[in-house]
XYZ file of C-alpha atoms in Angstrom:
455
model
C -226.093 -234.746 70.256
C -222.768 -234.913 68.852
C -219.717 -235.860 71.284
C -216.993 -234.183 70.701
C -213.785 -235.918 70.561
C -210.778 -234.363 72.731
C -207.788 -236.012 71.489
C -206.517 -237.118 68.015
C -203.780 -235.148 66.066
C -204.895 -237.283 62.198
C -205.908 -234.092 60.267
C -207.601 -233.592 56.859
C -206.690 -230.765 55.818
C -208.940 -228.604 53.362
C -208.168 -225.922 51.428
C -209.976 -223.974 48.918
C -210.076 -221.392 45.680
C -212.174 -218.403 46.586
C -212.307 -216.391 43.261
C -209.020 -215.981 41.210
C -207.528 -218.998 42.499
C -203.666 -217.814 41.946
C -201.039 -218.818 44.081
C -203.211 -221.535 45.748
C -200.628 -224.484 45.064
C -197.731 -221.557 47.518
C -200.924 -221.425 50.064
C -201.689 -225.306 50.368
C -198.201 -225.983 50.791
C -197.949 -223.087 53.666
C -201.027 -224.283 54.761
C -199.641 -227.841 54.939
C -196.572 -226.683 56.891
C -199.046 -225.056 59.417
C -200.440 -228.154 60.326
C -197.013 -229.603 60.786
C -195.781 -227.031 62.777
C -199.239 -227.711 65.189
C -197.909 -230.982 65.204
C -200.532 -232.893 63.199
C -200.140 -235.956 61.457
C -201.899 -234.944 57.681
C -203.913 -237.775 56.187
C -205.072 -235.862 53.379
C -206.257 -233.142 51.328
C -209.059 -231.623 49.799
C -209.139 -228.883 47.666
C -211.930 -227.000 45.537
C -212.789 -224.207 44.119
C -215.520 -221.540 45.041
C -216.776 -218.155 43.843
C -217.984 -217.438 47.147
C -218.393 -218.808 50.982
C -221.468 -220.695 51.384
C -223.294 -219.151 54.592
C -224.068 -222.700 55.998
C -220.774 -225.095 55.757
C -217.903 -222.337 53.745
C -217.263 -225.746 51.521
C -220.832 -225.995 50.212
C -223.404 -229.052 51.222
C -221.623 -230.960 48.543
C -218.282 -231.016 49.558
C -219.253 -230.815 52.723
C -220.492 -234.394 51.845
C -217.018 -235.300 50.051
C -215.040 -234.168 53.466
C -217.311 -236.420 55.509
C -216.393 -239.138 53.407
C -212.696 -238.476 53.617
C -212.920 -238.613 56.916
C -214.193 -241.618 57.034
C -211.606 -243.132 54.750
C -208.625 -241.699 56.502
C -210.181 -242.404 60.109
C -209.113 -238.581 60.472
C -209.956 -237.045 63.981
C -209.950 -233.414 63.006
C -210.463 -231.588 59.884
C -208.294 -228.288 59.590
C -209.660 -225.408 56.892
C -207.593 -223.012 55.737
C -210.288 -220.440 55.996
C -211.408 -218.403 58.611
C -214.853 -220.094 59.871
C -217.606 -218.329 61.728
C -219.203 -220.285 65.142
C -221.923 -221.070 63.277
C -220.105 -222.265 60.491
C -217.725 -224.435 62.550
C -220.718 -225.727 64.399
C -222.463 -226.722 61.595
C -219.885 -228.723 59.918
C -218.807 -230.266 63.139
C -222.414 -231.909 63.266
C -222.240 -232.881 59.751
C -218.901 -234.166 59.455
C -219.195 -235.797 63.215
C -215.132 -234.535 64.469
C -213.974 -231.850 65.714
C -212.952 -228.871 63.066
C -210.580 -226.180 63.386
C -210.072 -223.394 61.399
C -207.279 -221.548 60.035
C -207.060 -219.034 63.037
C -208.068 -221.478 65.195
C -204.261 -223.302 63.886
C -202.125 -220.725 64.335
C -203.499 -219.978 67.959
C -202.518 -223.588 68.784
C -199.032 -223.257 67.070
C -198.678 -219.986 69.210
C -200.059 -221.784 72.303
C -197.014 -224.542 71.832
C -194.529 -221.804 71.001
C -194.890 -219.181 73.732
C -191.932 -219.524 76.469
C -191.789 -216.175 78.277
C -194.476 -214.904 80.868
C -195.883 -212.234 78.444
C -195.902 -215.076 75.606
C -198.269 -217.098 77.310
C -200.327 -214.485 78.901
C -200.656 -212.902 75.326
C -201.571 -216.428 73.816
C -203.965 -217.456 76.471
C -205.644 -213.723 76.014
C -205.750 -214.482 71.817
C -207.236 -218.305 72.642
C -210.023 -217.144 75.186
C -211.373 -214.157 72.813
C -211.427 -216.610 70.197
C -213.229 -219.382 72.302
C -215.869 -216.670 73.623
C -217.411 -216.273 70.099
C -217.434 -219.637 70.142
C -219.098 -220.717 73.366
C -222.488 -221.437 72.504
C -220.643 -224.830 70.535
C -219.753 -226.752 73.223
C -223.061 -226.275 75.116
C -225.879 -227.263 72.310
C -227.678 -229.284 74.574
C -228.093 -226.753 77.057
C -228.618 -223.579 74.966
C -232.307 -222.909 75.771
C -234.534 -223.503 78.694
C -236.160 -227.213 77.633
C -239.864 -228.142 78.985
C -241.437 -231.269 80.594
C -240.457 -233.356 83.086
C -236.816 -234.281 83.522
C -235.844 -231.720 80.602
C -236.118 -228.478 82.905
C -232.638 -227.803 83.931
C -229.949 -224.184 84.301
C -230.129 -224.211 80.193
C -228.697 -220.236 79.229
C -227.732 -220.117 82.687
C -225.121 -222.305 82.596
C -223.948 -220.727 79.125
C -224.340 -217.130 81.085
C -221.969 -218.210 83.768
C -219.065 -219.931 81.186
C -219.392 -216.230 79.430
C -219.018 -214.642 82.851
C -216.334 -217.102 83.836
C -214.523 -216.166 80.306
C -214.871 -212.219 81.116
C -213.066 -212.119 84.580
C -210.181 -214.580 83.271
C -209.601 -211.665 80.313
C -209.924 -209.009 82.614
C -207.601 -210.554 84.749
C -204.874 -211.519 81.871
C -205.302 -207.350 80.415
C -204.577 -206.627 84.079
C -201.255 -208.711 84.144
C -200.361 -207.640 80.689
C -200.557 -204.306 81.859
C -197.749 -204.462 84.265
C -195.659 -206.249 81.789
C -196.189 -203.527 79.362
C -195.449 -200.411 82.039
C -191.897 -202.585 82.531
C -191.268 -202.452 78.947
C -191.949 -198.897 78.956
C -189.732 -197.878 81.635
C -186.979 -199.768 79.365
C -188.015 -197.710 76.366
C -187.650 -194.542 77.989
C -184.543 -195.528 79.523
C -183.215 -195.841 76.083
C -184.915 -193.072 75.046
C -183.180 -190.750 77.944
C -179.923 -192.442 76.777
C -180.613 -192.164 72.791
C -180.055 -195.418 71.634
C -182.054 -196.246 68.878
C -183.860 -199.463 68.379
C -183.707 -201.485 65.123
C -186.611 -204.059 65.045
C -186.177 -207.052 62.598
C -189.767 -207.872 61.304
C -190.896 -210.276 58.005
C -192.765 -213.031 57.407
C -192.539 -216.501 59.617
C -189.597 -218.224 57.818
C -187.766 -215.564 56.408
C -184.239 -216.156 58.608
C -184.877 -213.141 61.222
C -183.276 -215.046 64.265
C -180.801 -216.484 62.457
C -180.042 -212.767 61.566
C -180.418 -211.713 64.884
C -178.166 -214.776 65.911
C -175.260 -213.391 63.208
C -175.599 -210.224 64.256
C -175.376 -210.559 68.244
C -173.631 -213.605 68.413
C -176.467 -214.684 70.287
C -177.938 -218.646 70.507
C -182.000 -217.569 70.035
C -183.968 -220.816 68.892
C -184.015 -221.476 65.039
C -185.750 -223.894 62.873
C -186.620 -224.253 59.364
C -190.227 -224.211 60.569
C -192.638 -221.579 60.540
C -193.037 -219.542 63.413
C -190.175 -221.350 65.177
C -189.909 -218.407 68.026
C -192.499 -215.966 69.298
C -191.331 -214.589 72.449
C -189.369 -210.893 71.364
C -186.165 -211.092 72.035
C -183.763 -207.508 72.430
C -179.696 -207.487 72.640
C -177.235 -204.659 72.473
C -175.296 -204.658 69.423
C -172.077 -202.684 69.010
C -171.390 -201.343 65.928
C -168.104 -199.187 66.886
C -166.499 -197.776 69.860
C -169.117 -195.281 71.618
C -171.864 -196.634 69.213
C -174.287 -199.233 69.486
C -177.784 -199.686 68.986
C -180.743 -202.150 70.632
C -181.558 -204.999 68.037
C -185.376 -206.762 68.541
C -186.201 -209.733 67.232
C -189.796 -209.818 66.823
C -192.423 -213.111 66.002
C -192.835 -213.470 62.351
C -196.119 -212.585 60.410
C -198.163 -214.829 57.960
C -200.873 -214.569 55.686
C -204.369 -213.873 57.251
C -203.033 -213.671 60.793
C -205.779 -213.806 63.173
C -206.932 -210.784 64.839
C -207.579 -211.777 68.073
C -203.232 -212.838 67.859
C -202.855 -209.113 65.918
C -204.444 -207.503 68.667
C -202.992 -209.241 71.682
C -199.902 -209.086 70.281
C -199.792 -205.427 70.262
C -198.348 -204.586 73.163
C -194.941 -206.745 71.835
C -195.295 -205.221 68.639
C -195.018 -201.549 70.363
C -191.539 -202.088 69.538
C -191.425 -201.823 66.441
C -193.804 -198.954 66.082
C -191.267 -197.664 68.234
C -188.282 -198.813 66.286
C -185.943 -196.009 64.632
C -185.279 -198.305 61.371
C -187.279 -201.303 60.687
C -185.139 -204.538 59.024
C -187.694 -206.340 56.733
C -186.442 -209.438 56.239
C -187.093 -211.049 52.772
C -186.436 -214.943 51.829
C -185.108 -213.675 48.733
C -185.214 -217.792 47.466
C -189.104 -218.091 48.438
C -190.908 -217.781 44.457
C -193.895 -215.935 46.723
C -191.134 -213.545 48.537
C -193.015 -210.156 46.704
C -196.661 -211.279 48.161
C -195.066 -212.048 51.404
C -193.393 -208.594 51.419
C -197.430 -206.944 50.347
C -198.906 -209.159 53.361
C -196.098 -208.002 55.814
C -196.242 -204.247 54.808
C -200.097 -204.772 55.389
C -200.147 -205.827 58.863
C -197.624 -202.855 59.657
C -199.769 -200.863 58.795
C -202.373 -201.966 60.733
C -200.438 -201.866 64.106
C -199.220 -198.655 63.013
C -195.783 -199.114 61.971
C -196.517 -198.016 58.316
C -194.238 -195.042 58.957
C -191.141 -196.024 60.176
C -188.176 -196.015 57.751
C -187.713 -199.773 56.318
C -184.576 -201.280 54.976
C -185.080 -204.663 52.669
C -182.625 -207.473 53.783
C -183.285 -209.941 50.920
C -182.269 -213.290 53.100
C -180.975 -216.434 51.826
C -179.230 -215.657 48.121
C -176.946 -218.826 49.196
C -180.330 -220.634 47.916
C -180.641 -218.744 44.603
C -179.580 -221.101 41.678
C -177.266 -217.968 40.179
C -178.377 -214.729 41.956
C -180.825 -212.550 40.646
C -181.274 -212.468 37.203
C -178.217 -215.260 36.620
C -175.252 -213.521 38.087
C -173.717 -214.439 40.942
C -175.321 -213.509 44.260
C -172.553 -212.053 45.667
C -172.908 -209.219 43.129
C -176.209 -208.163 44.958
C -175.034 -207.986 48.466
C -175.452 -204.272 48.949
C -176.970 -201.715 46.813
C -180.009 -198.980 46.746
C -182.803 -199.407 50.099
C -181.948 -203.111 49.714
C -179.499 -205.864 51.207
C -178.621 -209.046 49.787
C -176.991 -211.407 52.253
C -176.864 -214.790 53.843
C -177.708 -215.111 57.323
C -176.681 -218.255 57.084
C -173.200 -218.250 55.593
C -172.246 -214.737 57.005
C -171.767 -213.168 53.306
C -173.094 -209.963 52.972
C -173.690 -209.053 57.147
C -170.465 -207.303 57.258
C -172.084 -204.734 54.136
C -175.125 -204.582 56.637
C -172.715 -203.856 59.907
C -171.529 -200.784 57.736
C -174.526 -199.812 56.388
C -175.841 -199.439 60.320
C -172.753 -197.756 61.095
C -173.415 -195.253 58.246
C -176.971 -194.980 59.662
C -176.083 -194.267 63.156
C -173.226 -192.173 62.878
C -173.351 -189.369 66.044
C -171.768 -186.623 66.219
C -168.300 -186.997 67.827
C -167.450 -184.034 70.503
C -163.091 -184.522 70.404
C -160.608 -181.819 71.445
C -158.753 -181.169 74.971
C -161.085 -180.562 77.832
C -159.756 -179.289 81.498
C -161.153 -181.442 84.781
C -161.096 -179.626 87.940
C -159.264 -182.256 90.335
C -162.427 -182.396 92.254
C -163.818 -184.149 88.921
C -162.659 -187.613 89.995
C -166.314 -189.590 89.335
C -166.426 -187.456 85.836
C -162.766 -188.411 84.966
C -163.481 -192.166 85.953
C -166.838 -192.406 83.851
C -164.739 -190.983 80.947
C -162.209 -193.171 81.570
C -164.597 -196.286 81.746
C -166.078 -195.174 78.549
C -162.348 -195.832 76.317
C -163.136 -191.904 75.430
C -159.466 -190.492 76.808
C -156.550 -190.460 74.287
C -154.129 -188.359 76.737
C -153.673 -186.585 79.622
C -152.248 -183.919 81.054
C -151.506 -182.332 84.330
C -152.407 -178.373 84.281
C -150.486 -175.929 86.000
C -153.242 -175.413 89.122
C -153.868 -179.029 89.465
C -156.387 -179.295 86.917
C -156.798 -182.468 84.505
C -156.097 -181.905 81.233
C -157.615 -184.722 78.666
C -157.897 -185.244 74.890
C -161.595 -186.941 73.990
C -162.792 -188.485 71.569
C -166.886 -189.720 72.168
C -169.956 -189.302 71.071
C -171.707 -185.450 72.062
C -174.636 -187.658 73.445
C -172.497 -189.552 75.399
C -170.547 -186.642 76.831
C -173.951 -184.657 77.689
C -175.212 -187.526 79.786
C -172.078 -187.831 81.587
C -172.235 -184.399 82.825
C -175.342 -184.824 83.541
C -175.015 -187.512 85.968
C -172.330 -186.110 87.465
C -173.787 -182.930 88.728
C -173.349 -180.816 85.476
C -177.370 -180.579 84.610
C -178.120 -178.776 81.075
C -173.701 -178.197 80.813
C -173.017 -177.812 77.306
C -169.746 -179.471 75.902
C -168.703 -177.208 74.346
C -168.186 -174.900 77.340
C -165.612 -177.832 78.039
C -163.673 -177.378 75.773
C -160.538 -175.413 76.258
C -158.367 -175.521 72.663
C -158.717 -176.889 69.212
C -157.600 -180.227 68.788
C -153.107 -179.807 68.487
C -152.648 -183.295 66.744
C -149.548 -183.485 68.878
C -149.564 -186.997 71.245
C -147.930 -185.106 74.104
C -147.468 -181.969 76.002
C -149.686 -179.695 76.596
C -152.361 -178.424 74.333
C -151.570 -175.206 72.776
C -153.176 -172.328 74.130
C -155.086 -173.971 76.766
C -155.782 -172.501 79.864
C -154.409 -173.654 83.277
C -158.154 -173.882 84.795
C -161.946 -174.070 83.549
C -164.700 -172.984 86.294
C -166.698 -176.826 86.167
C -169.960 -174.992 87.859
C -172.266 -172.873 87.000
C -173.348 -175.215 84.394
């Protein structure tokens, strides 16, 4: 039987042509970067092309041969494909090849497993890694897959196989069970911002792309960045103000890739509810990347599948401080803003402002402004309004009553009352004269007192 080596981080790396085989020199080089990103040390590289998998090794018994010698050469202790593999696939060229070998979903769960710093990370991660490793069982227990006769050979055999898959099952249950209570916390948040009406904006595009150091610009926040791919995982949400009285929820969210595992895709999903959630999705483009329009296909793709294919998308085209001349050899900074897209530097900060307004534009509420009269009892109301920067003046009315000019959002206004006392009180039964324009003295034609209740 083959032993299976634990430790060793000198990868071959093999990548092949299936079909067509365009844009396989942009995929070896992700592919490459992958490894990196694992951590591996890469010793080398083969490549081929094929017109389709072979059902035994992928590669083919003949450069399944070639690999094995590579291996040999470059005393490599793991060869990484940048295919998916099926168990019996990865079995069988383990035994031929005599290391351990990983394949292409199998990388990006480890890259995910190194990544993931919150608690739901990790429990999402470790939920991904042990639905992978349960179709994948049978591998590490060869010598014990069937009961074995004669003496000294009799022995637990599928038994012990039986209780690893049992052993697997209750650790997933468990791990669903946790996530669960994450995700009802994250859903109490949601509606919270639902009840108060601030819209999300989720930033999603491929790993790479500049989304945190977006998010950083934006927020003025210190989230992890690295010219590496999928450099953060864990989704990370901050308040941004875009004016007085208006501000929205930005999400950062964990970049996608090409051929993203599903086991990751579907573990994931509970993180990715914000963005089906999302009012206005940011799609982040590295508008320098020569592969940026099949990036944009892949990410659209995966969207769809978690069922985000709906919500409205603006195209932040990332990065033109990396474009030799702009697009089409004028200067970038004629393409900051125009159409459904965005040109800007994360980076530099050129172009964000033009995205600032853009959000602004987007978000606009409608503003409830004009005098309003406060029974003196009012105090908490009067305070809120007060904490809020929404008073321009006030006045003293001739029973006692508070007399104030407003400006602030209608949504903002309606909660207010609400929370004060005033369920279902419209505005607009607040108000008691059209807005004067002067700075001082009473309002013109106002009233001395408004009845508060009954609303």
């Amino acid at each position: 039987m083959f032993e299976r080596p634990e430790t060793g981080d000198r990868a071959l790396l093999v990548a092949l042509a299936i079909g067509e085989p365009i844009g396989i020199d942009a995929q070896i080089a992700e592919f490459g970067d992958l490894a990196r990103s694992a951590g591996a040390e890469v010793v080398g590289l083969v490549s081929g092309n094929r017109h389709r998998p072979d059902a035994r090794f992928f590669v083919g018994s003949g450069k399944a041969d070639e690999i094995a010698e590579a291996v040999q050469t470059t005393a490599a202790d793991v060869v990484i494909l940048n295919h998916p593999l099926s168990p019996s696939q990865e079995r069988n060229l383990e035994r031929h090849l005599r290391c351990r070998v990983l394949d292409r979903s199998g990388l990006i769960l480890d890259i995910f497993a190194q990544r993931a710093r919150s608690h739901e990370g990790k429990l999402q991660v470790e939920l991904a890694q042990l639905r992978h490793m349960a179709t994948r069982l049978v591998r590490g227990w060869t010598h014990l897959e069937r009961q074995k006769g004669g003496i000294g050979l009799r022995g637990p055999g599928e038994t012990q196989l039986e209780t690893d898959r049992r052993l697997l099952a209750a650790r997933i249950k468990h791990i669903e069970r946790r996530l669960e209570k994450v995700q009802r916390s994250r859903e109490q948040g949601r509606q919270s911002r639902r009840r108060n009406e601030i819209p999300t904006v989720a930033l999603v595009g491929y790993t790479n792309a500049g989304k945190s150091t977006l998010f950083n610009r934006l927020t003025q926040s210190r989230v992890y960045t690295a010219d590496q791919l999928f450099a953060t995982l864990d989704p990370t949400m901050r308040r941004l103000d875009l004016a007085p009285h208006q501000s929205l929820i930005l999400a950062d969210t964990v970049g996608f890739v090409r051929d993203l595992p599903h086991e990751l895709i579907a573990a994931f999903k509970a993180t990715l509810t914000e963005t089906r959630e999302a009012a206005l999705l940011l799609h982040v483009i590295d508008a320098s990347d020569p592969e940026r329009e099949a990036h944009v296909g892949q990410v659209e793709a995966v969207l769809d599948e978690i069922g985000a294919g709906t919500v409205p998308v603006w195209r932040i085209y990332n990065k033109v401080d990396r474009l030799p001349g702009g697009r089409e050899g004028e200067p970038a900074s004629r393409f900051l803003a125009g159409g459904d897209a965005l040109w800007l530097s994360a980076e530099t900060g050129e172009g964000v402002e033009a995205l600032e307004r853009r959000l602004a534009e987007r978000f606009t509420e409608a503003l409830f402004r004009g005098w309003v009269a406060i029974p003196a009892s009012e105090g908490r109301l009067r305070s809120r309004l007060y904490a809020e920067r929404a008073v321009e003046a006030e006045q003293s009315g001739d029973d006692g009553s508070i007399l104030l000019r407003l400006n602030l959002p209608d949504r903002l206004f309606r909660t207010l009352l609400r929370e004060t006392g005033r369920v279902g009180a419209d505005p607009e039964t607040w108000r008691v004269a059209p807005e004067s324009g002067e700075e001082s003295g009473r309002p013109e034609g106002s009233p001395a007192s408004v009845d508060a209740g009954g609303h």
